[in-house]
mmCIF file of C-alpha atoms in Angstrom:
data_model
loop_
_atom_site.group_PDB
_atom_site.id
_atom_site.type_symbol
_atom_site.label_atom_id
_atom_site.label_comp_id
_atom_site.label_asym_id
_atom_site.label_seq_id
_atom_site.Cartn_x
_atom_site.Cartn_y
_atom_site.Cartn_z
ATOM 1 C CA MET A 1 -10.398 2.836 11.950
ATOM 2 C CA GLU A 2 -13.308 1.670 14.137
ATOM 3 C CA THR A 3 -16.402 2.338 12.258
ATOM 4 C CA THR A 4 -15.095 2.043 8.568
ATOM 5 C CA HIS A 5 -12.749 -1.337 9.251
ATOM 6 C CA ARG A 6 -16.418 -3.060 10.763
ATOM 7 C CA ALA A 7 -17.742 -1.952 7.636
ATOM 8 C CA ALA A 8 -15.313 -4.147 5.704
ATOM 9 C CA GLY A 9 -16.385 -7.126 7.917
ATOM 10 C CA ARG A 10 -20.079 -7.300 7.445
ATOM 11 C CA ARG A 11 -19.528 -6.543 3.269
ATOM 12 C CA GLY A 12 -19.055 -9.944 2.353
ATOM 13 C CA GLN A 13 -23.071 -11.001 2.854
ATOM 14 C CA THR A 14 -23.840 -11.891 -0.814
ATOM 15 C CA GLU A 15 -26.949 -11.489 -2.356
ATOM 16 C CA ARG A 16 -27.170 -13.682 -5.519
ATOM 17 C CA GLY A 17 -23.469 -13.838 -5.925
ATOM 18 C CA LYS A 18 -23.232 -9.691 -5.631
ATOM 19 C CA VAL A 19 -21.427 -7.786 -2.240
ATOM 20 C CA LYS A 20 -24.749 -6.056 -1.510
ATOM 21 C CA LYS A 21 -25.502 -6.210 1.862
ATOM 22 C CA TRP A 22 -24.043 -2.107 3.020
ATOM 23 C CA TRP A 23 -23.012 -2.555 7.089
ATOM 24 C CA PHE A 24 -25.193 0.863 8.489
ATOM 25 C CA ARG A 25 -28.379 -0.100 6.669
ATOM 26 C CA ARG A 26 -28.969 -2.839 8.276
ATOM 27 C CA SER A 27 -31.844 -2.520 10.242
ATOM 28 C CA PRO A 28 -33.127 0.981 11.904
ATOM 29 C CA VAL A 29 -32.023 1.098 15.092
ATOM 30 C CA MET A 30 -28.286 0.688 13.381
ATOM 31 C CA ILE A 31 -28.922 2.839 11.534
ATOM 32 C CA LEU A 32 -30.072 5.014 14.862
ATOM 33 C CA LEU A 33 -26.928 4.505 17.123
ATOM 34 C CA TRP A 34 -24.854 5.297 13.255
ATOM 35 C CA LEU A 35 -26.550 8.373 13.205
ATOM 36 C CA LEU A 36 -26.324 9.318 17.460
ATOM 37 C CA LEU A 37 -22.418 8.721 16.804
ATOM 38 C CA LEU A 38 -22.005 10.951 13.632
ATOM 39 C CA ALA A 39 -23.688 13.047 15.577
ATOM 40 C CA ALA A 40 -21.301 13.257 18.056
ATOM 41 C CA GLY A 41 -18.222 12.829 16.448
ATOM 42 C CA CYS A 42 -19.038 15.557 13.727
ATOM 43 C CA ARG A 43 -20.280 17.930 17.060
ATOM 44 C CA THR A 44 -16.618 16.641 18.788
ATOM 45 C CA MET A 45 -14.196 17.880 15.972
ATOM 46 C CA GLU A 46 -15.645 20.912 15.003
ATOM 47 C CA THR A 47 -16.899 22.584 19.257
ATOM 48 C CA GLU A 48 -15.588 20.466 21.541
ATOM 49 C CA THR A 49 -11.605 20.447 22.529
ATOM 50 C CA LEU A 50 -11.083 16.717 23.254
ATOM 51 C CA THR A 51 -8.895 15.365 25.435
ATOM 52 C CA PRO A 52 -5.049 14.927 24.132
ATOM 53 C CA PRO A 53 -3.662 11.298 25.604
ATOM 54 C CA PRO A 54 -1.326 11.501 28.965
ATOM 55 C CA PRO A 55 2.608 11.606 28.353
ATOM 56 C CA VAL A 56 3.987 8.262 27.580
ATOM 57 C CA ALA A 57 6.629 8.673 30.585
ATOM 58 C CA ALA A 58 3.457 9.438 32.426
ATOM 59 C CA LEU A 59 1.747 5.429 31.238
ATOM 60 C CA PRO A 60 3.155 2.560 32.846
ATOM 61 C CA ALA A 61 5.097 0.318 31.101
ATOM 62 C CA ILE A 62 3.486 -2.667 28.524
ATOM 63 C CA ASP A 63 5.115 -6.122 30.224
ATOM 64 C CA TYR A 64 5.204 -8.172 26.659
ATOM 65 C CA ALA A 65 6.872 -11.196 28.369
ATOM 66 C CA ASP A 66 2.424 -11.739 29.284
ATOM 67 C CA ARG A 67 0.535 -13.625 26.927
ATOM 68 C CA GLY A 68 -2.417 -11.957 27.805
ATOM 69 C CA ASN A 69 -0.390 -8.805 26.180
ATOM 70 C CA TRP A 70 -0.495 -10.292 22.521
ATOM 71 C CA VAL A 71 -3.091 -10.292 19.828
ATOM 72 C CA LEU A 72 -1.929 -12.800 17.798
ATOM 73 C CA LEU A 73 0.627 -15.028 18.707
ATOM 74 C CA PRO A 74 2.048 -18.628 17.252
ATOM 75 C CA ASP A 75 0.576 -21.749 18.362
ATOM 76 C CA PRO A 76 3.998 -23.257 20.509
ATOM 77 C CA ALA A 77 3.557 -26.146 19.699
ATOM 78 C CA ALA A 78 3.142 -26.485 15.998
ATOM 79 C CA ALA A 79 6.284 -26.182 13.819
ATOM 80 C CA PRO A 80 7.340 -22.931 13.256
ATOM 81 C CA HIS A 81 7.393 -21.347 9.481
ATOM 82 C CA GLU A 82 9.972 -19.865 8.171
ATOM 83 C CA VAL A 83 9.333 -16.445 7.971
ATOM 84 C CA ASP A 84 7.489 -13.556 10.643
ATOM 85 C CA VAL A 85 4.865 -11.862 10.129
ATOM 86 C CA PHE A 86 5.340 -8.506 12.692
ATOM 87 C CA TYR A 87 0.970 -7.103 12.049
ATOM 88 C CA VAL A 88 -0.575 -4.670 14.647
ATOM 89 C CA TYR A 89 -4.160 -3.453 14.090
ATOM 90 C CA PRO A 90 -5.881 -0.404 12.236
ATOM 91 C CA THR A 91 -8.034 2.235 14.846
ATOM 92 C CA VAL A 92 -10.545 -0.477 16.602
ATOM 93 C CA VAL A 93 -11.527 2.004 19.269
ATOM 94 C CA ALA A 94 -13.957 5.508 19.012
ATOM 95 C CA ASP A 95 -14.295 7.077 22.504
ATOM 96 C CA ARG A 96 -15.117 11.142 23.254
ATOM 97 C CA GLU A 97 -13.901 11.021 26.888
ATOM 98 C CA GLN A 98 -10.728 8.094 26.530
ATOM 99 C CA PRO A 99 -7.441 9.306 23.710
ATOM 100 C CA LEU A 100 -6.329 5.537 24.369
ATOM 101 C CA MET A 101 -7.505 2.207 23.522
ATOM 102 C CA ASP A 102 -7.854 0.236 26.617
ATOM 103 C CA TRP A 103 -8.027 -4.177 25.615
ATOM 104 C CA SER A 104 -8.927 -5.020 29.165
ATOM 105 C CA ASP A 105 -12.513 -4.387 27.453
ATOM 106 C CA PRO A 106 -13.849 -7.383 27.235
ATOM 107 C CA ALA A 107 -15.557 -6.095 24.140
ATOM 108 C CA VAL A 108 -12.502 -4.067 23.153
ATOM 109 C CA ARG A 109 -10.583 -6.964 22.808
ATOM 110 C CA ALA A 110 -12.980 -9.183 21.183
ATOM 111 C CA LYS A 111 -12.412 -6.692 18.282
ATOM 112 C CA THR A 112 -9.134 -6.326 17.917
ATOM 113 C CA VAL A 113 -8.250 -10.190 17.873
ATOM 114 C CA ARG A 114 -11.027 -10.673 15.007
ATOM 115 C CA ILE A 115 -10.283 -7.505 12.962
ATOM 116 C CA ALA A 116 -6.257 -8.871 13.530
ATOM 117 C CA GLY A 117 -7.728 -12.041 11.955
ATOM 118 C CA GLN A 118 -8.861 -10.975 9.181
ATOM 119 C CA GLN A 119 -6.289 -9.166 8.355
ATOM 120 C CA ALA A 120 -3.299 -10.450 9.026
ATOM 121 C CA GLY A 121 -4.741 -13.935 8.100
ATOM 122 C CA CYS A 122 -3.800 -13.421 4.613
ATOM 123 C CA PHE A 123 -0.020 -14.489 5.597
ATOM 124 C CA SER A 124 -1.076 -17.378 8.099
ATOM 125 C CA GLY A 125 -0.453 -20.057 6.536
ATOM 126 C CA PHE A 126 3.517 -19.450 4.821
ATOM 127 C CA ALA A 127 4.784 -17.046 7.806
ATOM 128 C CA ASN A 128 4.366 -17.121 12.024
ATOM 129 C CA LEU A 129 2.286 -14.111 13.236
ATOM 130 C CA TYR A 130 2.237 -11.571 15.595
ATOM 131 C CA ALA A 131 0.805 -9.462 16.818
ATOM 132 C CA PRO A 132 0.700 -6.725 20.405
ATOM 133 C CA PHE A 133 -1.842 -4.791 21.829
ATOM 134 C CA CYS A 134 -0.578 -0.580 22.055
ATOM 135 C CA ARG A 135 -2.018 1.783 24.027
ATOM 136 C CA GLN A 136 -3.421 3.624 20.565
ATOM 137 C CA LEU A 137 -5.177 6.831 19.924
ATOM 138 C CA GLU A 138 -9.279 7.017 19.450
ATOM 139 C CA PHE A 139 -10.997 7.365 16.166
ATOM 140 C CA TYR A 140 -12.192 11.449 16.657
ATOM 141 C CA ARG A 141 -8.297 12.491 17.989
ATOM 142 C CA ALA A 142 -6.362 10.350 15.033
ATOM 143 C CA ILE A 143 -9.201 11.676 12.355
ATOM 144 C CA VAL A 144 -8.543 15.922 13.891
ATOM 145 C CA ASP A 145 -4.166 14.565 13.379
ATOM 146 C CA LEU A 146 -5.238 13.049 9.887
ATOM 147 C CA ARG A 147 -6.352 17.002 9.359
ATOM 148 C CA ARG A 148 -3.819 19.052 10.015
ATOM 149 C CA ASP A 149 -1.862 20.399 7.687
ATOM 150 C CA PRO A 150 1.106 19.072 7.731
ATOM 151 C CA TRP A 151 0.039 15.683 8.881
ATOM 152 C CA ASP A 152 1.049 15.028 12.284
ATOM 153 C CA TYR A 153 1.161 12.345 14.020
ATOM 154 C CA SER A 154 2.639 13.359 18.276
ATOM 155 C CA ASP A 155 -0.545 12.675 19.362
ATOM 156 C CA MET A 156 0.540 8.655 19.029
ATOM 157 C CA ALA A 157 3.377 8.588 20.821
ATOM 158 C CA ALA A 158 2.356 6.249 23.543
ATOM 159 C CA GLY A 159 0.897 3.397 21.310
ATOM 160 C CA VAL A 160 4.524 3.889 19.350
ATOM 161 C CA ALA A 161 6.296 3.519 22.521
ATOM 162 C CA ASP A 162 4.316 0.349 23.066
ATOM 163 C CA LEU A 163 4.820 -0.665 19.626
ATOM 164 C CA ARG A 164 8.439 -0.154 20.137
ATOM 165 C CA ALA A 165 8.794 -1.873 23.437
ATOM 166 C CA ALA A 166 6.326 -5.353 21.803
ATOM 167 C CA PHE A 167 9.351 -5.200 18.454
ATOM 168 C CA ARG A 168 12.218 -5.556 20.778
ATOM 169 C CA TYR A 169 10.277 -8.224 22.887
ATOM 170 C CA TYR A 170 9.337 -9.887 19.761
ATOM 171 C CA LEU A 171 13.334 -9.714 18.263
ATOM 172 C CA LYS A 172 14.804 -11.326 21.416
ATOM 173 C CA HIS A 173 12.629 -13.849 22.298
ATOM 174 C CA TYR A 174 10.020 -14.786 19.689
ATOM 175 C CA ASN A 175 12.485 -14.147 15.777
ATOM 176 C CA ARG A 176 14.734 -16.760 17.149
ATOM 177 C CA GLY A 177 17.030 -14.976 13.595
ATOM 178 C CA ARG A 178 14.029 -15.523 11.169
ATOM 179 C CA PRO A 179 13.035 -13.672 8.378
ATOM 180 C CA PHE A 180 10.452 -11.462 8.944
ATOM 181 C CA ILE A 181 7.866 -9.050 7.613
ATOM 182 C CA LEU A 182 6.467 -5.815 9.097
ATOM 183 C CA LEU A 183 1.999 -5.497 7.991
ATOM 184 C CA GLY A 184 -0.117 -2.317 9.589
ATOM 185 C CA HIS A 185 -3.194 -0.819 8.385
ATOM 186 C CA SER A 186 -4.101 2.262 9.159
ATOM 187 C CA GLN A 187 -2.441 3.829 12.386
ATOM 188 C CA GLY A 188 -1.214 0.268 12.365
ATOM 189 C CA ALA A 189 0.842 1.607 9.462
ATOM 190 C CA MET A 190 1.564 4.835 11.172
ATOM 191 C CA ALA A 191 2.946 3.540 14.254
ATOM 192 C CA LEU A 192 5.528 1.165 11.677
ATOM 193 C CA LEU A 193 6.386 2.915 10.135
ATOM 194 C CA GLU A 194 7.150 5.735 12.898
ATOM 195 C CA LEU A 195 9.194 2.603 14.916
ATOM 196 C CA MET A 196 10.950 2.204 10.814
ATOM 197 C CA LYS A 197 12.660 5.712 11.222
ATOM 198 C CA SER A 198 13.454 5.279 14.785
ATOM 199 C CA GLU A 199 14.835 1.456 14.542
ATOM 200 C CA PHE A 200 16.081 0.632 11.852
ATOM 201 C CA GLY A 201 18.130 2.518 10.635
ATOM 202 C CA THR A 202 20.969 1.156 13.683
ATOM 203 C CA GLU A 203 18.882 -2.085 14.643
ATOM 204 C CA PRO A 204 20.791 -4.927 12.832
ATOM 205 C CA ALA A 205 17.513 -7.255 12.869
ATOM 206 C CA ALA A 206 16.619 -4.409 10.022
ATOM 207 C CA ARG A 207 18.723 -6.633 7.888
ATOM 208 C CA ARG A 208 16.424 -9.565 8.188
ATOM 209 C CA LEU A 209 13.315 -7.170 6.825
ATOM 210 C CA VAL A 210 11.325 -9.086 4.241
ATOM 211 C CA ALA A 211 8.984 -5.680 2.882
ATOM 212 C CA ALA A 212 7.311 -3.578 4.918
ATOM 213 C CA TYR A 213 3.372 -3.147 4.515
ATOM 214 C CA LEU A 214 2.419 -0.189 5.438
ATOM 215 C CA ILE A 215 -0.816 0.375 3.711
ATOM 216 C CA GLY A 216 -3.308 3.493 4.500
ATOM 217 C CA ILE A 217 -0.686 6.263 5.077
ATOM 218 C CA PRO A 218 -0.153 9.136 2.889
ATOM 219 C CA LEU A 219 3.569 8.523 3.161
ATOM 220 C CA ARG A 220 5.901 11.281 1.484
ATOM 221 C CA PRO A 221 8.593 11.494 -0.035
ATOM 222 C CA ALA A 222 10.013 14.142 2.478
ATOM 223 C CA GLU A 223 9.821 11.383 4.675
ATOM 224 C CA LEU A 224 12.402 9.396 3.213
ATOM 225 C CA SER A 225 14.214 11.688 2.392
ATOM 226 C CA ARG A 226 15.091 12.723 5.860
ATOM 227 C CA TRP A 227 15.448 8.721 6.755
ATOM 228 C CA PRO A 228 17.135 7.243 3.882
ATOM 229 C CA HIS A 229 17.271 3.726 5.443
ATOM 230 C CA LEU A 230 13.875 3.595 4.297
ATOM 231 C CA LYS A 231 13.209 2.219 0.542
ATOM 232 C CA PHE A 232 9.832 2.261 -1.154
ATOM 233 C CA ALA A 233 9.007 -1.132 -3.204
ATOM 234 C CA GLN A 234 9.515 -0.962 -7.438
ATOM 235 C CA SER A 235 8.860 -4.220 -8.430
ATOM 236 C CA ASP A 236 7.308 -6.857 -7.192
ATOM 237 C CA ARG A 237 10.193 -8.874 -5.659
ATOM 238 C CA ASP A 238 12.768 -6.481 -3.890
ATOM 239 C CA THR A 239 13.231 -7.112 -0.098
ATOM 240 C CA GLY A 240 13.441 -4.775 2.557
ATOM 241 C CA VAL A 241 10.993 -2.195 0.898
ATOM 242 C CA ILE A 242 7.916 -0.544 2.051
ATOM 243 C CA VAL A 243 5.010 -1.815 0.123
ATOM 244 C CA SER A 244 1.512 1.562 0.570
ATOM 245 C CA TYR A 245 -1.219 1.566 -1.026
ATOM 246 C CA ASN A 246 -4.656 4.182 -0.714
ATOM 247 C CA SER A 247 -7.317 2.875 -2.490
ATOM 248 C CA VAL A 248 -10.522 5.118 -3.920
ATOM 249 C CA ALA A 249 -12.826 5.455 -6.174
ATOM 250 C CA PRO A 250 -12.096 6.712 -9.851
ATOM 251 C CA GLY A 251 -12.424 11.026 -9.141
ATOM 252 C CA THR A 252 -12.219 11.107 -5.622
ATOM 253 C CA GLY A 253 -9.276 13.695 -5.934
ATOM 254 C CA ARG A 254 -7.921 14.429 -2.804
ATOM 255 C CA THR A 255 -8.371 12.551 0.580
ATOM 256 C CA VAL A 256 -7.517 12.560 3.973
ATOM 257 C CA PHE A 257 -5.119 9.934 2.796
ATOM 258 C CA THR A 258 -3.915 10.984 -0.735
ATOM 259 C CA ALA A 259 -1.694 14.625 -1.900
ATOM 260 C CA PRO A 260 0.558 15.633 -4.449
ATOM 261 C CA GLY A 261 3.361 13.473 -4.336
ATOM 262 C CA VAL A 262 2.365 10.299 -1.915
ATOM 263 C CA TYR A 263 3.688 6.849 -2.633
ATOM 264 C CA CYS A 264 1.664 4.722 -4.232
ATOM 265 C CA ILE A 265 2.628 0.904 -6.107
ATOM 266 C CA ASN A 266 -0.195 -1.155 -8.050
ATOM 267 C CA PRO A 267 -1.315 -3.969 -6.113
ATOM 268 C CA LEU A 268 -1.793 -6.096 -8.890
ATOM 269 C CA THR A 269 0.988 -4.579 -11.493
ATOM 270 C CA TRP A 270 3.423 -3.957 -8.628
ATOM 271 C CA ARG A 271 4.724 -1.258 -10.234
ATOM 272 C CA THR A 272 4.448 2.932 -9.637
ATOM 273 C CA ASP A 273 3.158 4.378 -12.713
ATOM 274 C CA ALA A 274 -0.041 5.407 -14.248
ATOM 275 C CA ALA A 275 -0.740 2.366 -16.219
ATOM 276 C CA ALA A 276 -4.142 0.617 -15.557
ATOM 277 C CA ALA A 277 -4.159 -2.956 -14.496
ATOM 278 C CA PRO A 278 -7.613 -5.252 -16.005
ATOM 279 C CA ALA A 279 -9.204 -7.108 -13.523
ATOM 280 C CA ALA A 280 -8.080 -9.902 -15.269
ATOM 281 C CA LEU A 281 -4.852 -9.717 -13.227
ATOM 282 C CA SER A 282 -7.051 -9.598 -9.654
ATOM 283 C CA ARG A 283 -6.104 -12.795 -8.181
ATOM 284 C CA GLY A 284 -9.090 -11.549 -5.734
ATOM 285 C CA ALA A 285 -10.642 -10.046 -3.194
ATOM 286 C CA VAL A 286 -12.087 -11.471 0.617
ATOM 287 C CA PHE A 287 -14.580 -10.901 2.246
ATOM 288 C CA PHE A 288 -15.531 -11.799 6.004
ATOM 289 C CA ASP A 289 -19.224 -11.517 8.497
ATOM 290 C CA ASP A 290 -19.396 -10.482 10.973
ATOM 291 C CA ALA A 291 -17.829 -13.395 12.925
ATOM 292 C CA GLY A 292 -14.506 -13.473 11.212
ATOM 293 C CA ALA A 293 -14.864 -15.622 8.752
ATOM 294 C CA VAL A 294 -14.903 -15.561 5.007
ATOM 295 C CA SER A 295 -17.898 -15.580 3.804
ATOM 296 C CA GLN A 296 -16.844 -14.711 0.329
ATOM 297 C CA ARG A 297 -14.062 -14.539 -2.756
ATOM 298 C CA VAL A 298 -14.326 -13.057 -5.581
ATOM 299 C CA PRO A 299 -11.383 -13.805 -7.773
ATOM 300 C CA HIS A 300 -11.060 -11.079 -10.725
ATOM 301 C CA PHE A 301 -12.397 -8.282 -8.588
ATOM 302 C CA CYS A 302 -11.474 -4.922 -9.340
ATOM 303 C CA SER A 303 -9.436 -3.172 -12.165
ATOM 304 C CA THR A 304 -6.610 -0.334 -10.459
ATOM 305 C CA ARG A 305 -4.394 2.189 -11.823
ATOM 306 C CA ILE A 306 -2.377 5.315 -9.779
ATOM 307 C CA ASN A 307 -3.983 8.840 -10.388
ATOM 308 C CA PRO A 308 -0.405 10.174 -10.089
ATOM 309 C CA GLU A 309 -1.697 13.479 -9.216
ATOM 310 C CA PHE A 310 -2.504 11.912 -5.750
ATOM 311 C CA GLY A 311 -0.832 9.214 -5.138
ATOM 312 C CA ALA A 312 -3.813 6.968 -5.065
ATOM 313 C CA LEU A 313 -4.752 3.879 -6.523
ATOM 314 C CA GLU A 314 -8.034 4.480 -8.440
ATOM 315 C CA VAL A 315 -10.056 1.084 -7.883
ATOM 316 C CA THR A 316 -13.203 0.235 -9.833
ATOM 317 C CA PRO A 317 -14.755 -3.310 -9.121
ATOM 318 C CA ALA A 318 -15.168 -5.344 -11.862
ATOM 319 C CA GLN A 319 -19.284 -6.245 -10.048
ATOM 320 C CA PRO A 320 -21.652 -2.959 -11.725
ATOM 321 C CA GLY A 321 -23.834 -3.032 -8.427
ATOM 322 C CA GLY A 322 -21.742 -4.352 -5.872
ATOM 323 C CA GLY A 323 -20.573 -1.732 -3.426
ATOM 324 C CA PRO A 324 -20.617 0.872 -2.168
ATOM 325 C CA TYR A 325 -17.493 0.565 -0.007
ATOM 326 C CA ASP A 326 -16.889 3.888 0.909
ATOM 327 C CA ALA A 327 -17.929 5.574 4.096
ATOM 328 C CA PRO A 328 -18.557 8.537 2.865
ATOM 329 C CA GLU A 329 -19.558 10.123 5.994
ATOM 330 C CA LEU A 330 -16.225 9.667 7.972
ATOM 331 C CA LEU A 331 -13.981 10.209 5.418
ATOM 332 C CA GLY A 332 -14.829 11.563 2.262
ATOM 333 C CA GLU A 333 -16.906 10.152 -0.998
ATOM 334 C CA GLY A 334 -15.481 7.186 -2.753
ATOM 335 C CA VAL A 335 -12.277 6.447 0.255
ATOM 336 C CA TYR A 336 -12.060 2.702 0.150
ATOM 337 C CA HIS A 337 -9.922 3.147 3.193
ATOM 338 C CA MET A 338 -11.488 -0.193 5.259
ATOM 339 C CA ASN A 339 -10.912 -2.106 2.124
ATOM 340 C CA ASP A 340 -7.648 -1.697 1.436
ATOM 341 C CA ILE A 341 -7.109 -4.973 2.482
ATOM 342 C CA TYR A 342 -9.688 -7.223 1.898
ATOM 343 C CA PHE A 343 -10.281 -5.886 -1.983
ATOM 344 C CA PHE A 344 -6.169 -7.088 -2.670
ATOM 345 C CA TYR A 345 -5.926 -10.398 -0.290
ATOM 346 C CA GLU A 346 -5.065 -12.871 -2.255
ATOM 347 C CA ASP A 347 -2.369 -10.790 -3.996
ATOM 348 C CA LEU A 348 -0.993 -9.398 -1.244
ATOM 349 C CA LYS A 349 -0.664 -13.373 -0.157
ATOM 350 C CA ALA A 350 0.786 -14.114 -2.936
ATOM 351 C CA ASN A 351 3.439 -11.083 -2.932
ATOM 352 C CA ALA A 352 4.596 -11.747 0.119
ATOM 353 C CA GLU A 353 5.039 -15.513 -0.373
ATOM 354 C CA LEU A 354 7.280 -14.203 -3.376
ATOM 355 C CA ARG A 355 9.132 -11.243 -2.341
ATOM 356 C CA SER A 356 9.765 -13.811 0.924
ATOM 357 C CA LYS A 357 11.392 -16.718 -1.255
ATOM 358 C CA HIS A 358 13.919 -13.836 -3.527
ATOM 359 C CA PHE A 359 14.963 -12.829 0.531
ATOM 360 C CA ARG A 360 15.929 -16.522 1.378
ATOM 361 C CA GLN A 361 17.216 -17.205 -1.907
ATOM 362 C CA ARG A 362 19.485 -13.289 -1.806
#
């Protein structure tokens, strides 16, 4: 989500070695702007009708031969790694007037590049990074879709169509037969899931999938039953599988991302049971400053446990007073959605390297 992911970057600033500065406490001006944004958002979702996105058929096609339509591409002069990462960013725009993201806006473009560098950067040391721009749904409309029961992602069709075109271009012109990892968070993960439903049942390239890290989405058994080629991870080294979890504080209960039956794997143990994992297993969290640079690395950051009632990953930071890490006005008290990747940054990197090694050996 737009404001939540900006929050995660700013939370890396520290005081006496602890992560203390929360993003909307930064200044009276920022507080005022945030209150205005909240008021506008609440009014929109409760009393106003949001203009729906245009049908996909009415939108011009995106030319992915144009490097300007990619958020991340490897340096063509650099020697390639043996593995690719195909990444899709989370929601970065909140705009009641415009349903879809427009990356011709320099501020939107810069923000997307920063977030992509932060999230996908955990894999940059061993993989080639590819990330297309996609016309994703803006924040307020995405929240409305998430709050529907059952969940409905149909308004995200434009972003999914762009993603499909970009992925096909990537396979034809960039991949060169290498194994690849899919990585997405929040709306980016939702779009990748839709891509896997439609493409990976018949696409020969799906056999080169190391794993799909689809983090921060409510993945349900009905989806895997309907598309049997989709498999959920059961260990730290199975391949061709989906990895997903949603981070919350203990006792949070159901959220827009969790519910009975939602799939969840523990990124400290890489198991799907309810066994608790101590902070000693945590390889470390990574936080970023406003420019997207690493500002703090915190080894043994948290302990974890899967709550089987809601399919939620309960997270307890090991440093008292280091938070808060949620944005209750947006997503609910105790929802750590904006930090799903940052809390487990080093764990995700190590696991992706391990799965890639086992894929190559296989």
